[in-house]
XYZ file of C-alpha atoms in Angstrom:
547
model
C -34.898 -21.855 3.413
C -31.555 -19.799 3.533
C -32.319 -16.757 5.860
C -35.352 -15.981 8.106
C -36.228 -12.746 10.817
C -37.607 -13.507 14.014
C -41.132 -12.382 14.461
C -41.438 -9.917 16.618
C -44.272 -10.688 18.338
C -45.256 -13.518 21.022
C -42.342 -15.505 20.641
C -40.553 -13.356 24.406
C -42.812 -15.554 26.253
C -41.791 -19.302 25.269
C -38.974 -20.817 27.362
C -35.512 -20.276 27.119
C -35.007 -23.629 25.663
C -37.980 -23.858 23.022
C -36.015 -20.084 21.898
C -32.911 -21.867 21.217
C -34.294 -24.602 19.300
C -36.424 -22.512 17.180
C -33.519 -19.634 16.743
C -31.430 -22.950 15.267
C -33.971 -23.955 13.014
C -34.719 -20.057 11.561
C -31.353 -19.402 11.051
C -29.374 -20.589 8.104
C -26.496 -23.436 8.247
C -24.580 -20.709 6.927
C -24.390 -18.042 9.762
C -25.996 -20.175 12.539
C -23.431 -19.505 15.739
C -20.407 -17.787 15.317
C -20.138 -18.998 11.592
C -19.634 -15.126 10.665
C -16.786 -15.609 8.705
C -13.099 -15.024 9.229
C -10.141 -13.430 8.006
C -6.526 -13.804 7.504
C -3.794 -11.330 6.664
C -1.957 -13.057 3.347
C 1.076 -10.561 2.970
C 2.119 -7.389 5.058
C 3.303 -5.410 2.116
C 2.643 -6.328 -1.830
C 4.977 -3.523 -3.052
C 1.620 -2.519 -4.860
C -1.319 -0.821 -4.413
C -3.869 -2.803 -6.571
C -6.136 -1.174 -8.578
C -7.051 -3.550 -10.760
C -7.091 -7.526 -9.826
C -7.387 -10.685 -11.957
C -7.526 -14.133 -10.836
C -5.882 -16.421 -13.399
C -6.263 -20.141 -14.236
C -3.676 -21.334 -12.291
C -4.555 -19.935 -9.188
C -2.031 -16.890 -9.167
C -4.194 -12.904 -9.279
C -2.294 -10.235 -11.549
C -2.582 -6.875 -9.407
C -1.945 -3.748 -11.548
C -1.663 -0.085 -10.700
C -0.689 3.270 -11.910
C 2.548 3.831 -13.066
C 2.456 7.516 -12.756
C 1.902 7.497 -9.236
C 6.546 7.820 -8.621
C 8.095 4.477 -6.942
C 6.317 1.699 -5.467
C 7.343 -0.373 -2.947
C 8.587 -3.346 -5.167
C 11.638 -2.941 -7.267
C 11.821 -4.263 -11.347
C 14.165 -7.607 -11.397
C 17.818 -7.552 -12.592
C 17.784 -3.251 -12.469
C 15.526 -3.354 -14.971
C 13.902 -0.001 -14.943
C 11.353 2.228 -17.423
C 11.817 5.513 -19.330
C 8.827 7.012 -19.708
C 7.038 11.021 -19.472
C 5.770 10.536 -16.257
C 5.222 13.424 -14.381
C 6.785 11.889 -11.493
C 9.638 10.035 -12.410
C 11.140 9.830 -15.888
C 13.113 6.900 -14.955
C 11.033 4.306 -12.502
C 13.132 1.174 -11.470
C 10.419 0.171 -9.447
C 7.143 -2.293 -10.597
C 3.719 -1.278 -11.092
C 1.941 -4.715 -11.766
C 2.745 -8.073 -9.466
C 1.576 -11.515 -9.914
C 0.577 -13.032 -6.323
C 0.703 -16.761 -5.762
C -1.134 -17.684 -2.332
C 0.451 -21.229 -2.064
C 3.237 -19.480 -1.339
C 2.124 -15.951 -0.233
C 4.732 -14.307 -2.462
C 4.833 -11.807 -5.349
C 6.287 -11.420 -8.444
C 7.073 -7.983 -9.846
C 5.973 -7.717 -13.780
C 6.750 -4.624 -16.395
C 4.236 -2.257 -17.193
C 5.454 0.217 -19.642
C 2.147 2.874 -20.307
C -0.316 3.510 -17.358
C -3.399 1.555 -16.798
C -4.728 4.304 -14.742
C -8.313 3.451 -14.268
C -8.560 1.198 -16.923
C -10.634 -2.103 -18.116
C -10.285 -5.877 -19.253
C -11.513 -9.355 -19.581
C -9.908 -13.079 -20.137
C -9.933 -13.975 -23.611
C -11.461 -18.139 -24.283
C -8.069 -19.158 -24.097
C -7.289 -17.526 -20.699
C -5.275 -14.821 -21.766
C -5.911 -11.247 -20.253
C -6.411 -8.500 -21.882
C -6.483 -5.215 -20.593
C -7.358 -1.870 -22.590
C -6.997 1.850 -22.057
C -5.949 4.363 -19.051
C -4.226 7.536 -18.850
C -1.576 9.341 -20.197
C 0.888 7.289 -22.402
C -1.987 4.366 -21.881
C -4.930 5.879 -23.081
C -5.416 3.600 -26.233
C -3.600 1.069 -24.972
C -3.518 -2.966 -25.204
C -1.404 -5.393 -23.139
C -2.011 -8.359 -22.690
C -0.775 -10.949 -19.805
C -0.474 -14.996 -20.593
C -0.727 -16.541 -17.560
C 1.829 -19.538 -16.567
C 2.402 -21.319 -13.624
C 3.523 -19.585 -10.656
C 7.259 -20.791 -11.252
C 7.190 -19.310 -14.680
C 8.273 -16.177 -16.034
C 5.008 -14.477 -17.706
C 4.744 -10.730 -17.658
C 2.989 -7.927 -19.993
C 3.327 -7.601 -23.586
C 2.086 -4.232 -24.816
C 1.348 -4.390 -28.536
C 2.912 -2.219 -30.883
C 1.042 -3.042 -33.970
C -2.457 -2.742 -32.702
C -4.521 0.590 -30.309
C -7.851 1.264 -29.324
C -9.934 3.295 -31.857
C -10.870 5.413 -29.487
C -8.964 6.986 -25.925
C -10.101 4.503 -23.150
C -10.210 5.920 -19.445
C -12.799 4.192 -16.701
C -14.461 1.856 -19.445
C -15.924 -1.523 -19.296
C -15.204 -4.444 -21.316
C -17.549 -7.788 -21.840
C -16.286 -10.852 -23.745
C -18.992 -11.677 -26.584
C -19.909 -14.858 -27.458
C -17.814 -15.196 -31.047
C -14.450 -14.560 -28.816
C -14.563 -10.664 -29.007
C -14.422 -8.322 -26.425
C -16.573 -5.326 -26.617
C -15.022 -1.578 -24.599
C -18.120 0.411 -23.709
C -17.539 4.439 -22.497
C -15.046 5.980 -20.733
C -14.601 9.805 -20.272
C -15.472 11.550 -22.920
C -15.748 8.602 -24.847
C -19.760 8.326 -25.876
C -19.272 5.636 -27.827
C -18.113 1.752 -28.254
C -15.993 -0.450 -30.230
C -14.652 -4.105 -30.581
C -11.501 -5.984 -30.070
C -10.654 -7.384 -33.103
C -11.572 -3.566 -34.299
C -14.819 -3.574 -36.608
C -13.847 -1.457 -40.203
C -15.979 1.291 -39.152
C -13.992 2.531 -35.918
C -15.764 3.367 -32.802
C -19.753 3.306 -32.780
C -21.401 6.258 -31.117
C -23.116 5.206 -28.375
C -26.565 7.670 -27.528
C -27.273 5.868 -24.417
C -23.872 7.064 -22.973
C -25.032 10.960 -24.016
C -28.419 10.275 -22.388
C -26.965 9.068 -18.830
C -24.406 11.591 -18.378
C -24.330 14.462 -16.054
C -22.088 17.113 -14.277
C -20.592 14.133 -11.931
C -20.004 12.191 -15.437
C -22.135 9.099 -12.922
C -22.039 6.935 -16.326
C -18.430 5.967 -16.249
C -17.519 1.944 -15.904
C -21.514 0.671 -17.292
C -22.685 -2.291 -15.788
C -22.518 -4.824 -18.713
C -24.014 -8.081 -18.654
C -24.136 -10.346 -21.566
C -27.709 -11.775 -21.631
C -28.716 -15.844 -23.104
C -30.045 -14.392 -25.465
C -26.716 -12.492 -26.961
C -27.717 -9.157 -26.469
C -26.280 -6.637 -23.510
C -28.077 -5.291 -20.553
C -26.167 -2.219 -20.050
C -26.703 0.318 -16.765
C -25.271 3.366 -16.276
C -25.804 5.714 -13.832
C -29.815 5.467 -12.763
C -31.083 3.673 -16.483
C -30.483 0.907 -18.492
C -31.178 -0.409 -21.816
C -30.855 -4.130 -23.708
C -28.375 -3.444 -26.413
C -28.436 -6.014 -29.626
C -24.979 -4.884 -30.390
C -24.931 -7.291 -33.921
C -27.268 -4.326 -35.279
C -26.517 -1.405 -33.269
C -29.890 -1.288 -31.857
C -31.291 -0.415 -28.404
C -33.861 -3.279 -28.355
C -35.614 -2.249 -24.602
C -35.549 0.545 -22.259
C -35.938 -0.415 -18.882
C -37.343 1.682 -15.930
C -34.550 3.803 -13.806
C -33.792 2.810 -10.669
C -35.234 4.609 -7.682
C -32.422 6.300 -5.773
C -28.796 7.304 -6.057
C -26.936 7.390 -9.012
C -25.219 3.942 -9.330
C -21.531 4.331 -11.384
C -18.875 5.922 -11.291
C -18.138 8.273 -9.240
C -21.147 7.725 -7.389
C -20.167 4.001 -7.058
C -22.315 1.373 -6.552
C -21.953 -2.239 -8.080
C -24.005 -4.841 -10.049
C -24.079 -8.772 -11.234
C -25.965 -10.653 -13.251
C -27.212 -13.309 -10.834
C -27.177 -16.632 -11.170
C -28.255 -18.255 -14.694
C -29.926 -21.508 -14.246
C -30.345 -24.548 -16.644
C -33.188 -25.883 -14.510
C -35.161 -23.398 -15.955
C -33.759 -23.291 -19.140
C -31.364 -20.154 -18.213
C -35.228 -18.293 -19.204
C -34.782 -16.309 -15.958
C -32.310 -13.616 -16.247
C -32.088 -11.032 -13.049
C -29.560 -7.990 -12.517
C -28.913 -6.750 -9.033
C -27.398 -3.513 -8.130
C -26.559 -2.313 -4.874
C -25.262 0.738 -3.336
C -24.034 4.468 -4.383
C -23.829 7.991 -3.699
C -26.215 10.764 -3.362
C -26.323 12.960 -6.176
C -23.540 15.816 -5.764
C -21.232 13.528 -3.094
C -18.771 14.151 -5.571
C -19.040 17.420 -6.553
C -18.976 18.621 -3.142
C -17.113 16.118 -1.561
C -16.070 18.307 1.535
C -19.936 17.451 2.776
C -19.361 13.719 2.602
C -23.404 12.897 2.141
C -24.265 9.300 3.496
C -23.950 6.236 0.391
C -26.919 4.449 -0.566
C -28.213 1.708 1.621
C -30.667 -0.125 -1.323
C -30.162 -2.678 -3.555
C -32.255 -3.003 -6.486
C -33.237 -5.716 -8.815
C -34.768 -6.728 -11.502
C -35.996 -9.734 -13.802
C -34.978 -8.321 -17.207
C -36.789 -11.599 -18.704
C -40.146 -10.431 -17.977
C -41.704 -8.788 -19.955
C -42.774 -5.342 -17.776
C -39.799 -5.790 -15.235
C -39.609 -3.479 -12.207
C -37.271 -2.948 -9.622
C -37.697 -4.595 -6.328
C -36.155 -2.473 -3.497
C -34.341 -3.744 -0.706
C -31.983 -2.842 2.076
C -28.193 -3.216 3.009
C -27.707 -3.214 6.840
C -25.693 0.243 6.291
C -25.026 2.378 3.871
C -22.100 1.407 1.295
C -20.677 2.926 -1.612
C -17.801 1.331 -3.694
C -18.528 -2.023 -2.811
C -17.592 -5.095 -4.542
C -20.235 -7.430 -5.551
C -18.731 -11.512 -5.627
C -20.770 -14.211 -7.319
C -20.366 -17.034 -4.469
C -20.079 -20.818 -5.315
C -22.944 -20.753 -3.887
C -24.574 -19.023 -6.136
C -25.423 -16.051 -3.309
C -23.690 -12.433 -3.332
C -20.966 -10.864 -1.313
C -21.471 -7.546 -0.967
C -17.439 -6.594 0.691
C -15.239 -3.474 1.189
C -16.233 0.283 0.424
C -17.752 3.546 2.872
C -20.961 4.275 3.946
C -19.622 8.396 3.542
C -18.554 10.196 0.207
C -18.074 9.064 -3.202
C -14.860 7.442 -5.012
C -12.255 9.953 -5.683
C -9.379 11.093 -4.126
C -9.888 11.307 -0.169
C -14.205 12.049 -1.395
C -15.031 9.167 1.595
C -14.854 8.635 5.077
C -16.466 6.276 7.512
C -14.863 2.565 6.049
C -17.888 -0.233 5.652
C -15.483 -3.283 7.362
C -18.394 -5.883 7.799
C -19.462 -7.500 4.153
C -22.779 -8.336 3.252
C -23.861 -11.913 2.398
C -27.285 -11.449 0.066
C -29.044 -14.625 -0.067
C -30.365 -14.997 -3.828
C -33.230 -17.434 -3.025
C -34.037 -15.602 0.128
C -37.390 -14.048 0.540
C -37.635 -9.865 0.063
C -36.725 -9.139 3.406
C -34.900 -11.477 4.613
C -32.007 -11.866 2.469
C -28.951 -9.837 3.852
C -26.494 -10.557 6.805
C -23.666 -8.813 7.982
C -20.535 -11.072 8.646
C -17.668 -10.553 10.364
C -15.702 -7.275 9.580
C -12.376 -6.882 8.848
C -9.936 -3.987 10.560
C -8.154 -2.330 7.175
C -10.190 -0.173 5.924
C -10.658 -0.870 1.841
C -12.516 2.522 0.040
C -11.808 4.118 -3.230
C -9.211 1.506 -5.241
C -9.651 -1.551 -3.593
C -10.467 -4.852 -5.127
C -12.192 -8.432 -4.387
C -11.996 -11.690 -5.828
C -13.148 -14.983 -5.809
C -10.312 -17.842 -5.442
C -10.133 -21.201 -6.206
C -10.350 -22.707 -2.822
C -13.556 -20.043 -2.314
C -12.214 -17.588 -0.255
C -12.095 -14.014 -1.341
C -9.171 -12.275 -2.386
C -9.063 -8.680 -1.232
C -6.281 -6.281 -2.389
C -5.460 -2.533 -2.784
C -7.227 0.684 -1.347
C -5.615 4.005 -2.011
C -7.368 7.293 -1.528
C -4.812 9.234 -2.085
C -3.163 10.766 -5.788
C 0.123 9.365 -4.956
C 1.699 7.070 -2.070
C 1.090 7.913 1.089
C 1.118 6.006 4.575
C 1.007 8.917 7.098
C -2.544 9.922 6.794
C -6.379 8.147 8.381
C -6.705 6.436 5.520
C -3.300 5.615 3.983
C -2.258 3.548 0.714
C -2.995 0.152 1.450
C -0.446 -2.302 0.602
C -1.914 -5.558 2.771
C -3.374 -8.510 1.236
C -6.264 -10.357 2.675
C -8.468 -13.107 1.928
C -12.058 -13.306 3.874
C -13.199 -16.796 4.151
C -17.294 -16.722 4.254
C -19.380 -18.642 6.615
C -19.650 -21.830 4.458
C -15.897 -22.281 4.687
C -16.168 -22.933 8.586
C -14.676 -26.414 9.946
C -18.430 -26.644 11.251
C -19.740 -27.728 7.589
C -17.133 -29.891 6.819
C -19.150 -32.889 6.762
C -21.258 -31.588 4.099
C -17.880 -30.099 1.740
C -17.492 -31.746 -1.417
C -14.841 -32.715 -3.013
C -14.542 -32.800 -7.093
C -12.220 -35.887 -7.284
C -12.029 -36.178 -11.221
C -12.789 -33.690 -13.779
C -12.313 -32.878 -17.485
C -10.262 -30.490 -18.096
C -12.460 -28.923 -21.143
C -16.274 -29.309 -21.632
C -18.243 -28.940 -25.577
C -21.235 -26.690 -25.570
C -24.491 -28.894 -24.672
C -22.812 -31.864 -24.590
C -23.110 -34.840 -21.219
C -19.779 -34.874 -19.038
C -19.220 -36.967 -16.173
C -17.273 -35.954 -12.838
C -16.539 -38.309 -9.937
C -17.390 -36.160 -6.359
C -16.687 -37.506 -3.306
C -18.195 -36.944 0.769
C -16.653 -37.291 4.210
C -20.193 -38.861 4.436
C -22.945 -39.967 2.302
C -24.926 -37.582 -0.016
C -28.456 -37.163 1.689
C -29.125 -34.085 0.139
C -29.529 -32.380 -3.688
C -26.290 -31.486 -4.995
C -25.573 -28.044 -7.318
C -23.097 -27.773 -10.110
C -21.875 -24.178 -10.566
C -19.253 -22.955 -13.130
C -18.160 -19.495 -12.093
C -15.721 -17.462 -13.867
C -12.755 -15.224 -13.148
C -13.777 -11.408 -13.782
C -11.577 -8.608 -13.797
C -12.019 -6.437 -10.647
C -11.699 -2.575 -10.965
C -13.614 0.310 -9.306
C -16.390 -1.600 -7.177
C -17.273 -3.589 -10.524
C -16.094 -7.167 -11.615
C -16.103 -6.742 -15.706
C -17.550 -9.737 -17.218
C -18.488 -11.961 -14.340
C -20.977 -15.318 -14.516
C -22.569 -18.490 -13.005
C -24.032 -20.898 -14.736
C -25.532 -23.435 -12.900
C -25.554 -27.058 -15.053
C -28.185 -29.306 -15.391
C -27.218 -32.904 -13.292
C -28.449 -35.554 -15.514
C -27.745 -38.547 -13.191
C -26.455 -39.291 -10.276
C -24.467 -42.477 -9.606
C -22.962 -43.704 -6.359
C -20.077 -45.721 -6.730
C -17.855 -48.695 -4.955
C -17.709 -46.296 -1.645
C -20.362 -45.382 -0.249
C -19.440 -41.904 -0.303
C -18.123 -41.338 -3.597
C -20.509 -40.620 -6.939
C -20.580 -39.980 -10.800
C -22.122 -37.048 -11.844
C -23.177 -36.383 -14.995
C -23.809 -32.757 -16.758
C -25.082 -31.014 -19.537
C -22.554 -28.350 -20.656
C -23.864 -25.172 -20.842
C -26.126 -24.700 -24.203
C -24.906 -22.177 -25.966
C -21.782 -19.189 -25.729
C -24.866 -16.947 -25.477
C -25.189 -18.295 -21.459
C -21.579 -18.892 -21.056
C -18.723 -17.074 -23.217
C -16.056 -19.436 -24.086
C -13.354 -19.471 -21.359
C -12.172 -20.708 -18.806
C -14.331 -21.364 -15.549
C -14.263 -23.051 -11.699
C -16.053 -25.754 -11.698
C -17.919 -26.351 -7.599
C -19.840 -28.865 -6.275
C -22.217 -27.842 -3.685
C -24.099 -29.468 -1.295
C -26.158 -28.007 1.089
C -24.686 -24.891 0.397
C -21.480 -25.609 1.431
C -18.755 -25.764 -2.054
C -16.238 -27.991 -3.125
C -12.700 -26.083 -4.041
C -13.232 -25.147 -7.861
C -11.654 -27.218 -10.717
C -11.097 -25.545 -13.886
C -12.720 -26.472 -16.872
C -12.010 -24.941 -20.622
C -15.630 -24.359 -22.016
C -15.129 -24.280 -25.709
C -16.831 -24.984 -29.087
């Protein structure tokens, strides 16, 4: 049991005592006491207001932002600067993308040459990123960023040989199975193609049409990549299953009761956890949050967000979508996959819509939604944070399980002297299982392959400040690319523990694993590998899951 109310009835009249003992035994390990979480100011001023976010296999997260937006606050290396049309500057000596390395709380400035204004990307399977589209001089963009280690020298490379078939602005990309990335919508773009390019350019996409309206509340889809290879795609109040090898719509699912859900209205969605103890059959798609309809057409009235979450088991075969609650209303949140395998629902307003100064009223407390948790019972605020994070900010999962939280800029260009200024901080929120309460129960992945084989047995040694009494989980989580309230391509897998071995000490066992079956559940990539136990995780080791 993760999460339980109170009843409200009968239970003011036991003694004080008999309360306590029963509060402790309702309320989960995770936010029993003050375990609300905590947070910790990483660096006072990135240069940089992120935009976009990726955390890369060495630990280090690329932060990108719009180059025609005049001079940041970080300057190019060796006077290196950029000639470009910007409307701003036409010669910009300052950097637009940074790599951050917490070890050392430090950044890096990297070269952007075209503008990634509200633009999309994914990790390719051998970890590099690749990011597609924007504005301006970056509409059909591709760059692409090799990660190194944090000593090293990466930076962009924009290619010169190869574009987008189509102009690229708020789309969303989804790494397929075969090593492709698919780029779904964008304004004025009702259609889709895939990187490699198919011969026939981009594919019309009807669904996009069908979903549109006068707030365009079907930019950024929600993509998920289903076992089964096909896409569950969700934009603005409906959503389909896609079979993208054909070109065919396969299902329509019912629309959502509510707000719109994308951009601008800006709400946010995962895939939650897929499971091999049953098979990975199970497949449900959460979405939480949004904007009444017209928040952003007349954002001067500054209508209250959504306060619902939905979800739905797109497995079944007549899905519907359960209804549930958020403590307050939220719009351009950020939805984390936790080790876990629960939600954080972190940063946003519960006024307004994304857009330039379209919110008020900052949402500073996250969300933790417990997956297993009964309807009901499954959402508790945590401890909020005092920087207010609304339209441009970003969240991501790091190695050590803390969450990475970056950017927030509500205004066109950059500007400090106003309620809600450019936001230049970075933060990381530890959640409540990262509390020197649990660490007893914490994990610790000792020895680890550094690349797994579809559906094949792998062994990793784990070892415990005490013994194991309890069931232990094996997660691999990805690394998503965070823009706009939405992390593009992100996944759990939980693996299938085929035995259980406790070695010389008596704290310290071999596990062994089934790889995940298929690139259908798991794209090839790169992943964090956690150990948990009793819902407290290990720090993630990365594995290579290849073919």
């Amino acid at each position: 049991m993760r999460s339980m109310r109170i009843p409200s009835q009968n239970w003011r009249w036991m003694p004080a005592a008999t309360i306590l003992v029963f509060l402790w035994w309702l309320l989960p390990h995770a936010v029993r006491g003050q375990d609300l979480g905590t947070w910790e100011l990483l660096m006072e001023n990135a240069g940089i207001a992120s935009m976009h976010t990726a955390l890369t296999r060495f630990g280090t997260l690329v932060m990108l932002d719009r180059t025609n937006i005049g001079a940041s606050q970080i300057n190019l290396p060796d006077g290196k600067c950029r000639a470009s049309n910007d409307l701003v500057l036409q010669s910009d000596c300052s950097a637009h993308s940074v790599v951050f390395d917490p070890a050392t709380k430090t950044v890096r400035p990297l070269f952007l040459m075209t503008d990634p204004w509200c633009s999309s990307g994914q990790f390719m399977p051998d970890g590099t990123l690749m990011q597609t589209g924007g504005d301006f001089d970056g509409l059909r963009k591709i760059r692409t960023f090799v990660p190194c280690e944090p000593s090293g020298t990466c930076d962009w490379v924009e290619s010169t040989t190869q574009e987008l078939q189509s102009g690229r602005w708020y789309s969303t990309n989804q790494l397929l199975p075969d090593g492709r990335q698919i780029v779904i919508g964008g304004r004025s773009a009702f259609n889709l193609e895939f990187i490699p390019p198919n011969a026939n350019g981009p594919l019309y996409f009807p669904f996009l049409n069908a979903t549109n309206d006068d707030q365009n509340d079907n930019l950024y889809p929600y993509v998920h990549l289903l076992p089964n290879g096909n896409l569950y795609i969700f934009a603005n109040r409906d959503s389909i299953e896609y079979d993208y090898s054909t070109d065919t719509v396969v299902r329509t699912f019912p629309q959502i009761p509510g707000e719109p859900r994308n951009y601008p209205s800006a709400g946010s969605s995962v895939i939650l956890p897929l499971l091999a103890t049953n098979n990975f059959s199970v497949v449900e798609v959460l979405v939480c949050g949004g904007a009444q309809y017209g928040a952003y057409l007349n954002s001067i009235s500054q209508m209250p967000c959504s306060s619902t979450c939905g979800r739905i088991v797109v497995s079944d075969p007549n899905p519907t979508w359960v209804m549930d609650n958020m403590p307050f209303p939220r719009c351009m949140g950020d939805m984390i996959l936790l080790p876990t395998r629960d939600v954080l629902i972190i940063n946003g307003a519960q006024q307004g819509s994304q857009g330039w100064t379209n919110a008020v009223n900052p949402t500073f407390s996250p969300v933790l939604y417990y997956t297993y948790a009964s309807l009901g019972y499954r959402m508790v605020a945590l401890a909020p944070t005092t920087i207010a994070r609304m339209y441009h900010s970003t969240a991501n999962l790091m190695q050590d399980g803390r969450i990475f939280v970056a950017g927030s800029n509500p205004n066109q260009f950059y500007v400090f002297n106003v309620e809600y200024p450019t936001e230049l901080k970075l933060e990381a929120f530890s959640p409540p299982y990262l509390a020197p309460s649990h660490d007893l129960q914490r994990p610790t992945v000792t020895v680890s392959p550094l690349q797994i084989t579809y559906n094949t047995l792998f062994t990793i040694t784990v070892a415990f400040p005490v013994p194991l009494t309890s069931e232990l989980e094996i997660n691999l989580v990805n690394a998503p690319y965070s823009t706009h309230s939405y992390q593009q391509g992100q996944r759990l897998v939980g693996l299938a523990v085929s035995a259980l071995v406790q070695v010389a000490q008596a704290s310290v066992y071999q596990v062994t694993l089934t790889a995940p079956s298929t690139p259908t559940v798991a794209p090839p990539g790169y992943y964090m590998l956690f150990a948990v136990n009793q819902a407290i995780p290990s720090k993630g080791v990365w594995v290579l899951l290849s073919t």
